[in-house]
CSV table of C-alpha atoms and ligand atoms in Angstrom, one decimal:
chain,number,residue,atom,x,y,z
A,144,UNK,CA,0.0,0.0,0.0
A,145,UNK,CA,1.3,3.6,-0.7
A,146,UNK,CA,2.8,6.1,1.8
A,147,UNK,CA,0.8,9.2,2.9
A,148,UNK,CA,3.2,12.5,4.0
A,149,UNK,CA,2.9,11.3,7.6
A,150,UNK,CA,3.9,15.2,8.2
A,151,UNK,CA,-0.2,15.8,7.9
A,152,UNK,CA,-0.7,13.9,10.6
A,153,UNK,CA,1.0,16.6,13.0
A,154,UNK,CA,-1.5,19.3,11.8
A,155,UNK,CA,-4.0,19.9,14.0
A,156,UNK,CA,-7.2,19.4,12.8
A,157,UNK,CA,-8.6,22.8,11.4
A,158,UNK,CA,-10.2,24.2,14.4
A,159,UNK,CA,-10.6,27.7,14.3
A,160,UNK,CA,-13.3,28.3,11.9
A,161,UNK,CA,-15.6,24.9,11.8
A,162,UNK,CA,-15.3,25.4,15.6
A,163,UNK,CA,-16.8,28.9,14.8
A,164,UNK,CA,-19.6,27.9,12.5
A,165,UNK,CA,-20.5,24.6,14.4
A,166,UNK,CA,-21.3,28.1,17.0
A,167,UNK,CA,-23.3,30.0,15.1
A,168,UNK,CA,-25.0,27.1,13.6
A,169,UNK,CA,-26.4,26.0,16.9
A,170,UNK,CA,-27.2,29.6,18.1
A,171,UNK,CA,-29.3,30.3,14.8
A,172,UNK,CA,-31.0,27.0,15.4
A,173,UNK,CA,-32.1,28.2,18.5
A,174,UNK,CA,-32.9,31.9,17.9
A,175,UNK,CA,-34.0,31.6,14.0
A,176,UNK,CA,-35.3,35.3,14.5
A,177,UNK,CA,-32.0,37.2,14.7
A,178,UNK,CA,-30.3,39.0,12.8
A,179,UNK,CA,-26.5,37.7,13.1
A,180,UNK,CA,-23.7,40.5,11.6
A,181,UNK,CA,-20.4,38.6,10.7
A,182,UNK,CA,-17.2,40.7,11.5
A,183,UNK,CA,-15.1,37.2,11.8
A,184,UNK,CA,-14.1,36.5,8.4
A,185,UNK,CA,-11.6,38.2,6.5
A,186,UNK,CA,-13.3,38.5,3.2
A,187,UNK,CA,-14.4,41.7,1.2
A,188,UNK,CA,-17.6,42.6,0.1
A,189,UNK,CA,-17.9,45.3,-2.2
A,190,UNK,CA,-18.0,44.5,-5.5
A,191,UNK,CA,-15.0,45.0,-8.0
A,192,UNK,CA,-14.8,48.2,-9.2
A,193,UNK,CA,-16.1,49.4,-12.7
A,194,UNK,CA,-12.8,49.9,-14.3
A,195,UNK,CA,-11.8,46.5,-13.3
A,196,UNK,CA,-15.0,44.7,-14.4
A,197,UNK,CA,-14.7,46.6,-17.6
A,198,UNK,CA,-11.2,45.1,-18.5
A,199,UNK,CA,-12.3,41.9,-17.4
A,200,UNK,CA,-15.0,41.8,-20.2
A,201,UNK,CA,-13.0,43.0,-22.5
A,202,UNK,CA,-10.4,40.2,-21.8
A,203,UNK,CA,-13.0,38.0,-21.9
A,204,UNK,CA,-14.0,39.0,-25.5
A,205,UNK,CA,-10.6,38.8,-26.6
A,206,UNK,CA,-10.9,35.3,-26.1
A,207,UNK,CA,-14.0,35.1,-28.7
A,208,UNK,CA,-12.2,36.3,-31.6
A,209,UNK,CA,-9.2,34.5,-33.5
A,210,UNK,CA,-7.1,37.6,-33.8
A,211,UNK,CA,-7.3,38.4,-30.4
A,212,UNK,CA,-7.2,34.4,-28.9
A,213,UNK,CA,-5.0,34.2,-26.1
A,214,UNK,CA,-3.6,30.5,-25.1
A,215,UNK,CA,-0.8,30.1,-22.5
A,216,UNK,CA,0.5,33.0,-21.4
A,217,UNK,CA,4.2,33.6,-19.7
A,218,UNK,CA,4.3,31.3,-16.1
A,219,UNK,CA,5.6,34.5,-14.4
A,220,UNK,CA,2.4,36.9,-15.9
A,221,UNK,CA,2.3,39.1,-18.7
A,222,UNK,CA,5.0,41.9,-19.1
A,223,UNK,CA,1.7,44.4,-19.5
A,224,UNK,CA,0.7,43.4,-15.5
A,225,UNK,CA,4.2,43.6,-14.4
A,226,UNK,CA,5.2,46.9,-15.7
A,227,UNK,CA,2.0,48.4,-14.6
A,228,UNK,CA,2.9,47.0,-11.1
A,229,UNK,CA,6.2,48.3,-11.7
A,230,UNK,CA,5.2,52.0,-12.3
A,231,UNK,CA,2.4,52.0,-10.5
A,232,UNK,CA,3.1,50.2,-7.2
A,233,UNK,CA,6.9,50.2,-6.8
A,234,UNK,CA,8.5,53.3,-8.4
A,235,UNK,CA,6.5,56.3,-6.1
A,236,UNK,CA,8.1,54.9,-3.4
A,237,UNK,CA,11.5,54.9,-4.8
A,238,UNK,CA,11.8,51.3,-5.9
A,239,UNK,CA,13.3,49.8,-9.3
A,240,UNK,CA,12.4,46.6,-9.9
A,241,UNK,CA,13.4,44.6,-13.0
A,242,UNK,CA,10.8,42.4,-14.9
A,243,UNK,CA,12.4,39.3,-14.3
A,244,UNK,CA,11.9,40.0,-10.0
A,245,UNK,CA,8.0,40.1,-10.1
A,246,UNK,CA,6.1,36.8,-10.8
A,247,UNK,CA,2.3,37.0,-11.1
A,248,UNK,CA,0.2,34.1,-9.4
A,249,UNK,CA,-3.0,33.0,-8.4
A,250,UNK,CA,-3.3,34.2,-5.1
A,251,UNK,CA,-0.1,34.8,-1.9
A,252,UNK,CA,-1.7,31.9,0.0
A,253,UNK,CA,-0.6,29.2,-2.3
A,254,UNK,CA,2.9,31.7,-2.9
A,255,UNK,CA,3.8,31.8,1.1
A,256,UNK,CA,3.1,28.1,0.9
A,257,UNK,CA,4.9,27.4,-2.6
A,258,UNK,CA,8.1,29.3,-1.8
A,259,UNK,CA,9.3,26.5,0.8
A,260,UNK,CA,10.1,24.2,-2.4
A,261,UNK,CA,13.0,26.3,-2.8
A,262,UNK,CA,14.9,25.7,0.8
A,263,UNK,CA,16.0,23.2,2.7
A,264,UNK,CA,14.1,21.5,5.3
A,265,UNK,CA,17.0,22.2,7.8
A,266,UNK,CA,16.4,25.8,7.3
A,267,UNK,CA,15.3,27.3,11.0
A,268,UNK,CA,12.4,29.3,10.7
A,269,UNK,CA,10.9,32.3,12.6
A,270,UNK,CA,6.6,33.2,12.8
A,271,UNK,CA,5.1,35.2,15.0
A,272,UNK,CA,2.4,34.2,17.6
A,273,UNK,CA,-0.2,35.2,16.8
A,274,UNK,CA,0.1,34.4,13.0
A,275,UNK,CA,-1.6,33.7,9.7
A,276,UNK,CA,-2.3,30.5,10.0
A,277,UNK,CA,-0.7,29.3,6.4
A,278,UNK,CA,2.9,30.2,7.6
A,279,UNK,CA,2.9,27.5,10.6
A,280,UNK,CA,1.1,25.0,8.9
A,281,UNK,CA,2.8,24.4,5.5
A,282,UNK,CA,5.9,24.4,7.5
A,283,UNK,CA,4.9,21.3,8.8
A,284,UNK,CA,3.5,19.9,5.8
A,285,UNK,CA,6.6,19.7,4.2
A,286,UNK,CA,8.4,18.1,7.3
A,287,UNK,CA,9.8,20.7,9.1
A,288,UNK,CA,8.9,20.6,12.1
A,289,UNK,CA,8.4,17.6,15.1
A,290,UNK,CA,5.0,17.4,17.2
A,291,UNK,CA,3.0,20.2,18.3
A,292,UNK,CA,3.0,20.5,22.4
A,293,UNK,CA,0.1,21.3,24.6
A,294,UNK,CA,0.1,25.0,23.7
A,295,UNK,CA,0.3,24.2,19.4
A,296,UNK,CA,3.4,25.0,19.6
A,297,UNK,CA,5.3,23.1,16.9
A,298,UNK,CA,8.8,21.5,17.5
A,299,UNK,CA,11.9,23.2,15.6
A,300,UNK,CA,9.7,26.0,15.0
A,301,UNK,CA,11.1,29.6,16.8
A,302,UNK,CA,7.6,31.4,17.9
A,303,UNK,CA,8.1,35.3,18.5
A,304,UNK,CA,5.5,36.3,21.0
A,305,UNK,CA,3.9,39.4,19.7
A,306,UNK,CA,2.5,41.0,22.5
A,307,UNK,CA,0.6,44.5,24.0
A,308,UNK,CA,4.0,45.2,25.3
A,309,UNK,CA,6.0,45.3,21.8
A,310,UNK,CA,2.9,47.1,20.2
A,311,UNK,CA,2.1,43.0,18.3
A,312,UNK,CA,5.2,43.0,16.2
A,313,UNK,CA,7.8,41.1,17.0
A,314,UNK,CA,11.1,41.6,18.6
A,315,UNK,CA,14.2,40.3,16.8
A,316,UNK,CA,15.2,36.7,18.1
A,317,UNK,CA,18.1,36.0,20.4
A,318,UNK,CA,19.0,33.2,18.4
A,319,UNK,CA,19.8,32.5,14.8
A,320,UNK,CA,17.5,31.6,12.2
A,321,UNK,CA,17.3,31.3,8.6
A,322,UNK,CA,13.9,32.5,7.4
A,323,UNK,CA,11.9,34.9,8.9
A,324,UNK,CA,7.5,36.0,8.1
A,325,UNK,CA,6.9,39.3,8.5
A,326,UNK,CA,3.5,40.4,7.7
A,327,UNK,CA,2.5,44.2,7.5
A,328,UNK,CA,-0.3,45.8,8.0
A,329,UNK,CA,-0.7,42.3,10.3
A,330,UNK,CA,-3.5,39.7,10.2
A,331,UNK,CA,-4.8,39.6,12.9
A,332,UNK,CA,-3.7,41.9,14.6
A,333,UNK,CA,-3.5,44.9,12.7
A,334,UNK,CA,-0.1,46.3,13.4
A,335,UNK,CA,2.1,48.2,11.5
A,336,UNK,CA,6.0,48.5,11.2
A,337,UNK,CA,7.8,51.7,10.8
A,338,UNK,CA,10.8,51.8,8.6
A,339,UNK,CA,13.6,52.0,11.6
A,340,UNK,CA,11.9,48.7,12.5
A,341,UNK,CA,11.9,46.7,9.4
A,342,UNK,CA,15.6,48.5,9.1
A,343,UNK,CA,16.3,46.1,12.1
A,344,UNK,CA,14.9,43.1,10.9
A,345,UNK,CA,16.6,43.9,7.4
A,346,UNK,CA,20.2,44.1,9.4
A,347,UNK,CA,19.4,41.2,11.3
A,348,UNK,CA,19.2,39.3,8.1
A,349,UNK,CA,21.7,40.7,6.3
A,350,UNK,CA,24.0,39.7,9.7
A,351,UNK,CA,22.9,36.4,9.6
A,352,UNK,CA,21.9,35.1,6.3
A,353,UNK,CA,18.6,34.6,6.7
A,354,UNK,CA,15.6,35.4,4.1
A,355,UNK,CA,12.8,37.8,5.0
A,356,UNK,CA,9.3,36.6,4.2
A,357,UNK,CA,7.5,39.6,3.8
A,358,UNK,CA,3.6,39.3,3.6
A,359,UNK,CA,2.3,42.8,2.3
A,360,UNK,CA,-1.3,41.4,1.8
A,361,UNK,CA,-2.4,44.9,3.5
A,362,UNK,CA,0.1,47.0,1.9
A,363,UNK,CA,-3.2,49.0,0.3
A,364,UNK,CA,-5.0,49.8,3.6
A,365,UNK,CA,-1.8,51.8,5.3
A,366,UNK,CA,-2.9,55.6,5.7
A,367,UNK,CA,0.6,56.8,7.6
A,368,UNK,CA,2.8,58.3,4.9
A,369,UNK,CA,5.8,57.6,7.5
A,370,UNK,CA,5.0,53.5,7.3
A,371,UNK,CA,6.6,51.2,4.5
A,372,UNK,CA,4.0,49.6,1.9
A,373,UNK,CA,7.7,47.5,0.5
A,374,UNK,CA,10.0,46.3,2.1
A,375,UNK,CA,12.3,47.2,-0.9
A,376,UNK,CA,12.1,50.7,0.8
A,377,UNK,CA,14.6,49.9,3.7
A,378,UNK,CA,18.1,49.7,1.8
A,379,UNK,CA,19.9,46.5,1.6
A,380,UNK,CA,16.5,44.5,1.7
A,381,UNK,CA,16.4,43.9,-1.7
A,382,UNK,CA,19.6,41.0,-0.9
A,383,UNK,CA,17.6,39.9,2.0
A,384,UNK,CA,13.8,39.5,1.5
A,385,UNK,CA,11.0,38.0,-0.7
A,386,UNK,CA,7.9,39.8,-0.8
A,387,UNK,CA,4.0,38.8,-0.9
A,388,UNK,CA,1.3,41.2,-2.6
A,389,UNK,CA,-2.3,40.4,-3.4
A,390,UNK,CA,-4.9,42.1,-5.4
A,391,UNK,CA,-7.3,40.1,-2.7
A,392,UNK,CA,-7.9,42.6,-0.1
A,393,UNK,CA,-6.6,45.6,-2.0
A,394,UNK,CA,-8.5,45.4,-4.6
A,395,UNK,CA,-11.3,42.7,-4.0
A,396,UNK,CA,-10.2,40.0,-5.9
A,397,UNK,CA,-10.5,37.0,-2.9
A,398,UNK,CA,-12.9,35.6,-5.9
A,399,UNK,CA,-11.4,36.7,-8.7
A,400,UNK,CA,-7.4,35.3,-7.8
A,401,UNK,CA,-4.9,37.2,-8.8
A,402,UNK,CA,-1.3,38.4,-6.7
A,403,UNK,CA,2.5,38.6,-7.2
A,404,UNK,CA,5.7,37.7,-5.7
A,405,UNK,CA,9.0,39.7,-5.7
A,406,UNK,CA,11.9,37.9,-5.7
A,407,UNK,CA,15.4,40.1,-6.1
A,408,UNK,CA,18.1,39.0,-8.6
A,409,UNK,CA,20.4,40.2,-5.8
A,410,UNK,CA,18.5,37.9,-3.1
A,411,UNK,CA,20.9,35.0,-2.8
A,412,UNK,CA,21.5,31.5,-0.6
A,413,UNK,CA,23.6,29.0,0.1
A,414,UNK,CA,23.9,25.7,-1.5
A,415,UNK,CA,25.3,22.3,-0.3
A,416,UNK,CA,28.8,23.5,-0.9
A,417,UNK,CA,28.5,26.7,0.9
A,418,UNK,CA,28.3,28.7,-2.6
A,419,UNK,CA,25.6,31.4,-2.8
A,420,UNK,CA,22.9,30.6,-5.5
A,421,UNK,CA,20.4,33.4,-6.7
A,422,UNK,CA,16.7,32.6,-5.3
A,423,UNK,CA,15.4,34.2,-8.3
A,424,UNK,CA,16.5,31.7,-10.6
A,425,UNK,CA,14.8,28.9,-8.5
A,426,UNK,CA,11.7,30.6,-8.2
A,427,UNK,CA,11.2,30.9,-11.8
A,428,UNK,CA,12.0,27.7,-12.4
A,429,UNK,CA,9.7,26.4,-9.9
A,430,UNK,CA,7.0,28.5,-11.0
A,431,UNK,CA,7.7,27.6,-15.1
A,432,UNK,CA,7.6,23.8,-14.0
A,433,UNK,CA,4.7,24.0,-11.5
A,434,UNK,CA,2.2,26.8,-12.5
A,435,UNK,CA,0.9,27.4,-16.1
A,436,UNK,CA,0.2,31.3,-15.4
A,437,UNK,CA,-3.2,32.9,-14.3
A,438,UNK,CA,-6.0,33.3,-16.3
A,439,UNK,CA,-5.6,36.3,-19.4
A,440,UNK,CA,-9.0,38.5,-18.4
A,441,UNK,CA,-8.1,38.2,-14.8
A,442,UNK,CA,-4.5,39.7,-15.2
A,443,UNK,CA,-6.5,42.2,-17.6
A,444,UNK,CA,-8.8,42.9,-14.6
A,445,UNK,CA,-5.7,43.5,-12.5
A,446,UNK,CA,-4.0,45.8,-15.1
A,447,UNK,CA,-7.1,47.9,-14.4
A,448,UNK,CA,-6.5,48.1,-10.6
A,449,UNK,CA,-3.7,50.8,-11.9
A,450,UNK,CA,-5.6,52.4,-14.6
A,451,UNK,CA,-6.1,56.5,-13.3
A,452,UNK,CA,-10.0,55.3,-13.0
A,453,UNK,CA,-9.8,51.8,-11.5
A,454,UNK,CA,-7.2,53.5,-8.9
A,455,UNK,CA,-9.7,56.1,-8.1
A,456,UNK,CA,-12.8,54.0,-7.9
A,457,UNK,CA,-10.5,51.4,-5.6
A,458,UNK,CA,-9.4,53.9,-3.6
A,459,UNK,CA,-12.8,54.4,-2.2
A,460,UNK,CA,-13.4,50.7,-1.9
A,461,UNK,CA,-10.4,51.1,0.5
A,462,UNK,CA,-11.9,54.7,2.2
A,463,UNK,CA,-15.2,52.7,2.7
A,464,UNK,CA,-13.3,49.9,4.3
A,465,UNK,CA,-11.2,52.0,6.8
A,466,UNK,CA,-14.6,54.2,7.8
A,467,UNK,CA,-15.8,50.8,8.8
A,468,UNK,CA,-12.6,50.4,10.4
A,469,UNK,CA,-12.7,53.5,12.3
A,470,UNK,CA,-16.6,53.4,13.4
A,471,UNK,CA,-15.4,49.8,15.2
A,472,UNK,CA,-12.0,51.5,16.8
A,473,UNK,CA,-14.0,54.5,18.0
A,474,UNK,CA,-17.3,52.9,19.2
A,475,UNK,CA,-15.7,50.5,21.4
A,476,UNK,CA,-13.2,52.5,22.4
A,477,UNK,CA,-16.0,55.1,23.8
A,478,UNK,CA,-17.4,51.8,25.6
A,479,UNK,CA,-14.1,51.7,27.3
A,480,UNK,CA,-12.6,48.7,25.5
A,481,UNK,CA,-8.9,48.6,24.4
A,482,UNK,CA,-8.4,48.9,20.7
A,483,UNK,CA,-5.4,48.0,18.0
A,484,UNK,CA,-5.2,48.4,14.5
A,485,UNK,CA,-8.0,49.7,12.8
A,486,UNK,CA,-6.0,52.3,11.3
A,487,UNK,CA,-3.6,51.6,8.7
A,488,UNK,CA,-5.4,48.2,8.5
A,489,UNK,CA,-8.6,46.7,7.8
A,490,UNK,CA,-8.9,44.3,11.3
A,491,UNK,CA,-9.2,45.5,14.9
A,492,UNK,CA,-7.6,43.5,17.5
A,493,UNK,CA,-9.1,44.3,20.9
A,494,UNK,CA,-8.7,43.4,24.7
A,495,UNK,CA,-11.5,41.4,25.7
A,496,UNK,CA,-13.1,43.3,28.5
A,497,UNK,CA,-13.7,42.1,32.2
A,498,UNK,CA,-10.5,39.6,31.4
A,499,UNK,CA,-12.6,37.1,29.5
A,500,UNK,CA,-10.9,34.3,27.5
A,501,UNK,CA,-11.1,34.6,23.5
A,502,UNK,CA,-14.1,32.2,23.2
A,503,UNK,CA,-16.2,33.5,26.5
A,504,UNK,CA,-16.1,36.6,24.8
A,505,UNK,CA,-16.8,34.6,21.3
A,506,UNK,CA,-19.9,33.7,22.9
A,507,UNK,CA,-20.8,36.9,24.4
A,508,UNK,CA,-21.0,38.9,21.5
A,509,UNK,CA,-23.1,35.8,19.7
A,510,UNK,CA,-25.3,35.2,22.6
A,511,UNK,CA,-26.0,39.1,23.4
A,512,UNK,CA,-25.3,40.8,20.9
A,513,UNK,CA,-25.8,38.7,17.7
A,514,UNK,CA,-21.8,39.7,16.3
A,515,UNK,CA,-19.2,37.2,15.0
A,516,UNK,CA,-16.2,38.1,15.3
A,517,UNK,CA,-12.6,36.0,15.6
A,518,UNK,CA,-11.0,34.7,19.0
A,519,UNK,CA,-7.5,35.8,19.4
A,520,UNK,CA,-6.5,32.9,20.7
A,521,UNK,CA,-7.4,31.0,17.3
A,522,UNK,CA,-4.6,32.4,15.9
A,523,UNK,CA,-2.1,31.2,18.4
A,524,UNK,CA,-1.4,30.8,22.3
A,525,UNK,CA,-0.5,34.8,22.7
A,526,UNK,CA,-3.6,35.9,21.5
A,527,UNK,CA,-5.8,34.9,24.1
A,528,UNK,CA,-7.4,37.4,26.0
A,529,UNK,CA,-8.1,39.1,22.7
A,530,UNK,CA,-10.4,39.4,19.5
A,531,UNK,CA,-10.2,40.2,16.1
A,532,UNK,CA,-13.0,41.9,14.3
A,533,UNK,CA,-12.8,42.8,10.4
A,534,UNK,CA,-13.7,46.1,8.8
A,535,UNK,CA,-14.9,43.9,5.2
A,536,UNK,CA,-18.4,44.1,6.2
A,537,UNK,CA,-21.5,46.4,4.6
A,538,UNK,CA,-21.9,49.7,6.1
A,539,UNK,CA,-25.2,49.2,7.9
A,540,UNK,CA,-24.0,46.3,9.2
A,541,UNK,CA,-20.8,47.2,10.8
A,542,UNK,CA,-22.6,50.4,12.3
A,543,UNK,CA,-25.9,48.2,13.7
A,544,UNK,CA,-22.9,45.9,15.3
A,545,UNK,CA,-21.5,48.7,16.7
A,546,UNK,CA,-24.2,50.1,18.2
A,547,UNK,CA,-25.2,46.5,20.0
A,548,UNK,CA,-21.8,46.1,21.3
A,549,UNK,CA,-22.0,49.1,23.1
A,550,UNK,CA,-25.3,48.5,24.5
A,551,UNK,CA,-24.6,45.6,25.9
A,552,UNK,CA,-21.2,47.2,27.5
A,553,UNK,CA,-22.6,49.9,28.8
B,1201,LIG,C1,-5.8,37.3,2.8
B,1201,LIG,C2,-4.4,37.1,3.0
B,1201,LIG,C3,-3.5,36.8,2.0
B,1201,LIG,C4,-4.0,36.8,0.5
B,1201,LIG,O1,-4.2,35.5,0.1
B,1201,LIG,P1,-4.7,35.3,-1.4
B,1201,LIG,O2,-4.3,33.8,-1.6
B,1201,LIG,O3,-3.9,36.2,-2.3
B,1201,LIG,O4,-6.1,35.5,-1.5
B,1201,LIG,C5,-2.2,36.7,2.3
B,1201,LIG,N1,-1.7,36.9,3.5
B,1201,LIG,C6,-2.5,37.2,4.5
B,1201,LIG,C7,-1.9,37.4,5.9
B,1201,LIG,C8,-3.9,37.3,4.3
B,1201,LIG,O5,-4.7,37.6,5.3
């Protein structure tokens, strides 16, 4: 009989959100009249905007005539998406990027997962706590890690703390390690990093070898001219760090898949023999043998995200997002409840109040007040005692949950 990957057997079975639903499910069977508002899941909701939907069609109706018929495209995206990212995303903020560093994909999930082909599985590795999920777990997948302990955390596997005390983003380890996540604006917890802090992290790095993995999934959602969107804007990290953009979140494409990954010619690691091979090269040719390229009308629909009118009309997608954001900071912040994020990033991460575990409080807000939101402590041991709720939602909504929270604190 065949072998499995005996590696999935040390995951955990996925808890967090069917422990969730299996919640709500029984609480709706219960009280079929109310009205439940979702702030737990980190999806969008507002539709793509018109720009974008008009390039989609049109790439779609390139496809219906033989002149215009587009096959396969290039694995690593067409060089229409990637100078438009290029010029659009990179160079206002003072970055040159070459062609050949930017490789279009289907979405940064699969990429943060898919970039492990490329290094070694006695490579130490560095994640926060509390942490996207899809860091830890595809580090075990691909065997390199031992058992989890009581706590979930894994063996082999350096967990940084991110705590009220170091405003959630982590300090640089005592130890040395090879890779490093670093995801900013953070999910869950909202936090951002100033440039003399990723400056850190980039020396740190640079000191010991190791390769950042930067997760910029938020990147759009940052208001603070002073804070980073790249990490390409602290010098010296374009020898020292991969980086992870989405059109997901920024630009509403959770259904629609589309993102990139930057990978510097300079970036560079050691092989076998000790002599240092360029990442760059690997990644393409992992991508070239793996991936086929994404769809034509969807990088068309991404083009569009820099077009002067799909900017604009994004742009407000993004406003409407961070009012949301700031009607959740402020209201329960007015009902005396301790608030992070929420401003250069679409989630709030909040104390739960009267010192009430992640899932009393779960069950608070579902029970009283009809709101889902996400325990903290779902997303690792050091965030319990607090609770994530997502700006994504519709307008009336967000404001109605608002409003019921703070009844039922006051
Ligand atoms: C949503 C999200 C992504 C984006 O994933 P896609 O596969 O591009 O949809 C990446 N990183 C984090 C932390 C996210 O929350």
């Amino acid at each position: 009989m065949a072998r499995i990957n005996d590696n999935y057997l040390k995951l955990k079975a996925g808890y967090l959100f069917p422990e969730i639903g299996r919640r709500i499910k029984a609480f709706t069977e219960a009280n079929p009249q109310a009205k439940v508002i979702r702030l737990g899941i980190g999806d969008v909701t507002r539709p793509l905007a018109p720009a974008v939907i008009e390039a989609f069609h049109r790439g779609v109706d390139d496809l219906t005539r033989v002149e215009s018929f587009m096959g396969y495209g290039p694995e690593q995206g067409y060089d229409w998406l990637i100078d438009a990212i290029i010029d659009n995303a990179f160079k206002p903020r003072g970055v040159n990027l070459k062609r050949s560093e930017i490789f279009i994909s289907d979405g940064s999930k699969c990429d943060c997962a898919n970039i492990l082909d490329i290094f070694d599985l006695g490579n130490k590795v560095a994640i926060g706590d509390p942490v996207y999920p899809v860091y830890n777990d595809t580090n075990v997948m691909v065997g390199r890690t031992g058992e989890a302990d009581s706590r979930g955390y894994y063996e082999g596997i350096v967990y940084i703390p991110c705590t009220e005390e170091n405003h959630f983003t982590p300090p640089i380890p005592q130890e040395k390690v090879d890779l490093i996540y670093l995801c900013f604006p953070n999910n869950p917890t909202g936090a951002v990093a100033g440039k003399e802090q990723l400056q850190q992290w980039v020396d740190y790095a640079r000191t010991n070898e190791a390769v950042i993995l930067f997760d910029a999934a938020y990147e759009a959602f940052i208001t603070d001219p002073a804070i980073p969107h790249s990490i390409y804007e602290i010098p010296g990290a374009e020898t020292c760090a991969i980086e992870f953009r989405s059109f997901s979140k920024t630009a509403g494409f959770t259904g629609v898949r589309c993102a990139f990954t930057v990978v510097p010619e300079a970036l560079r690691a050691r092989n076998a023999q000790g002599e240092p091979v360029a990442l760059n090269q690997l990644w393409n040719r992992r991508q070239a043998t793996k991936f086929n390229g994404v769809s034509y009308p969807v990088q068309r629909a991404a083009a569009a995200v820099y077009s002067p009118e799909g900017w604009r009309q994004n742009q407000e997608i993004i406003d409407y997002y961070m009012e949301n954001a700031r009607l959740i900071r402020e209201g329960l912040e007015d009902a005396g409840v301790t608030c992070f994020g929420g401003t250069n990033a679409p989630y709030i991460w909040l104390t739960t109040p009267a010192g009430l575990s992640s899932w009393d409080f779960f069950d608070q807000l579902l029970n009283e007040c009809h709101v889902v939101g996400t325990p903290g402590s779902g997303f690792g041991p050091s965030g319990e005692g607090y609770f994530r709720l997502s700006a994504f939602g519709q307008r009336e909504n967000v404001s109605e949950a608002v409003s019921r929270i703070r009844k039922n604190l006051a």
